[in-house]
Amino acid sequence: MATSEKVLVIGANGQIGSELVLALRKKHGADHVIASDINAPVDAIRNGGPFEIANVLDKNSLQHIFELYRPTQVYLLAAILSAVGEQKPKLAWDLNMNGLIHVLDLAVEFEVKKVFWPSSIAVFGPHSPKQNTPQYCVMDPNTVYGFSKLAGERWCEYYHAKYGLDVRSIRYPGLISWKTNPGGGTTDYAVHIFHEALQSGTYQSFLSANTALPMMYMDDAIRATLSLMDAPDECITIRSSYNLGGISFTPEALAAEIKKQIPEFTLTYADNDPRQAIADSWPQSIDDTYAKTDWDWKLEYDIERLTSEMLKNLKNSLV
Ligand code: AKB
């Protein structure tokens, strides 16, 4: 059903964007959702509605889109993730920080009603509690991605306090999806493993057997994002970013789950991958009490359901 909203999704080609655009088009009507990316649209979103090429670092090109469409809601998803961020630290800082500030400024200027910006479990660091990491605790991220997200959270809270901008955010765990691959993160193994299990029956994990990290199936992540954005203003008590827990598992546990359906699957482990140190600095599980209390968050996909869905959907898409 179409609404009066005009929704702009920046970074629409990525793992979250390509699925979020589809969900938003279903909710608001195709013509009401403008997808935008630095590259030409991916297949999933190519023909379904308006698309604009834009680079978040080029404020003028963004401004043109704001003038053209006058969005009432903006989702900024363009970012460089943790692993690529360590290879291109200055670019990651520039894109993750200045891209956000451009969008926050334009949102204030064009009186956008709501802005969504994703943060990450990467905002936590080696001295944060590892288990059930609380919303508020020591945060000493040691990746460029992590501290750009932490600084971004501070900017979001600041724009809300200073300019009254309704900006909302989630600290996503590793996201697992079958439609689009993740783009250079530390949790990517948990997507690649499914592709390889089906295609070659074996996978080499770049994280060690017992590395537990919080993860979430994309359908849950999209549902969480839409619920947060739909929540009444007075329910939102956190303007930096909400912890979101998901499910915590290790590569070994995920392989065991895959083996229930593909008994011949084998998992090996790489030595000395730089992503291991990043994973070791992150929480193993997350306390998301605030999301549950403020906007009624409930997880639907456990490791068993997520594994079945991934294998079923990937198998169908490979046919
Ligand atoms: C990454 O691994 O960098 C991302 C994240 C947890 O934010 N998936």
PDB file of C-alpha atoms and ligand atoms in Angstrom, residues 81-83 119-122 145 172-175 184-188 282, ligand 1:
ATOM      1  CA  LEU A  81      33.286  -2.512   6.782  1.00  0.00           C
ATOM      2  CA  SER A  82      35.845  -3.776   9.289  1.00  0.00           C
ATOM      3  CA  ALA A  83      38.213  -5.907   7.185  1.00  0.00           C
ATOM      4  CA  SER A 119      26.151   1.134  13.679  1.00  0.00           C
ATOM      5  CA  SER A 120      27.772  -2.192  14.581  1.00  0.00           C
ATOM      6  CA  ILE A 121      28.992  -4.464  17.363  1.00  0.00           C
ATOM      7  CA  ALA A 122      32.400  -3.184  16.163  1.00  0.00           C
ATOM      8  CA  TYR A 145      35.511   0.848  11.172  1.00  0.00           C
ATOM      9  CA  TYR A 172      24.005  -4.705  13.906  1.00  0.00           C
ATOM     10  CA  PRO A 173      25.685  -8.013  14.627  1.00  0.00           C
ATOM     11  CA  GLY A 174      27.135  -9.971  11.653  1.00  0.00           C
ATOM     12  CA  LEU A 175      24.360 -10.259   9.081  1.00  0.00           C
ATOM     13  CA  GLY A 184      34.409  -7.005   3.402  1.00  0.00           C
ATOM     14  CA  GLY A 185      33.605  -7.630   7.057  1.00  0.00           C
ATOM     15  CA  THR A 186      34.951  -9.918   9.781  1.00  0.00           C
ATOM     16  CA  THR A 187      31.689 -11.863  10.024  1.00  0.00           C
ATOM     17  CA  ASP A 188      31.601 -12.663   6.268  1.00  0.00           C
ATOM     18  CA  TRP A 282      34.552  -7.887  19.636  1.00  0.00           C
TER      19      TRP A 282
HETATM   20  C1  AKB B   1      31.781  -6.541   9.825  1.00  0.00           C
HETATM   21  O1  AKB B   1      32.115  -7.723  10.030  1.00  0.00           O
HETATM   22  O2  AKB B   1      32.584  -5.620   9.638  1.00  0.00           O
HETATM   23  C2  AKB B   1      30.312  -6.216   9.857  1.00  0.00           C
HETATM   24  C3  AKB B   1      29.866  -5.782  11.216  1.00  0.00           C
HETATM   25  C4  AKB B   1      29.763  -6.742  12.329  1.00  0.00           C
HETATM   26  O3  AKB B   1      29.591  -4.634  11.393  1.00  0.00           O
HETATM   27  N1  AKB B   1      29.553  -7.356   9.438  1.00  0.00           N
END
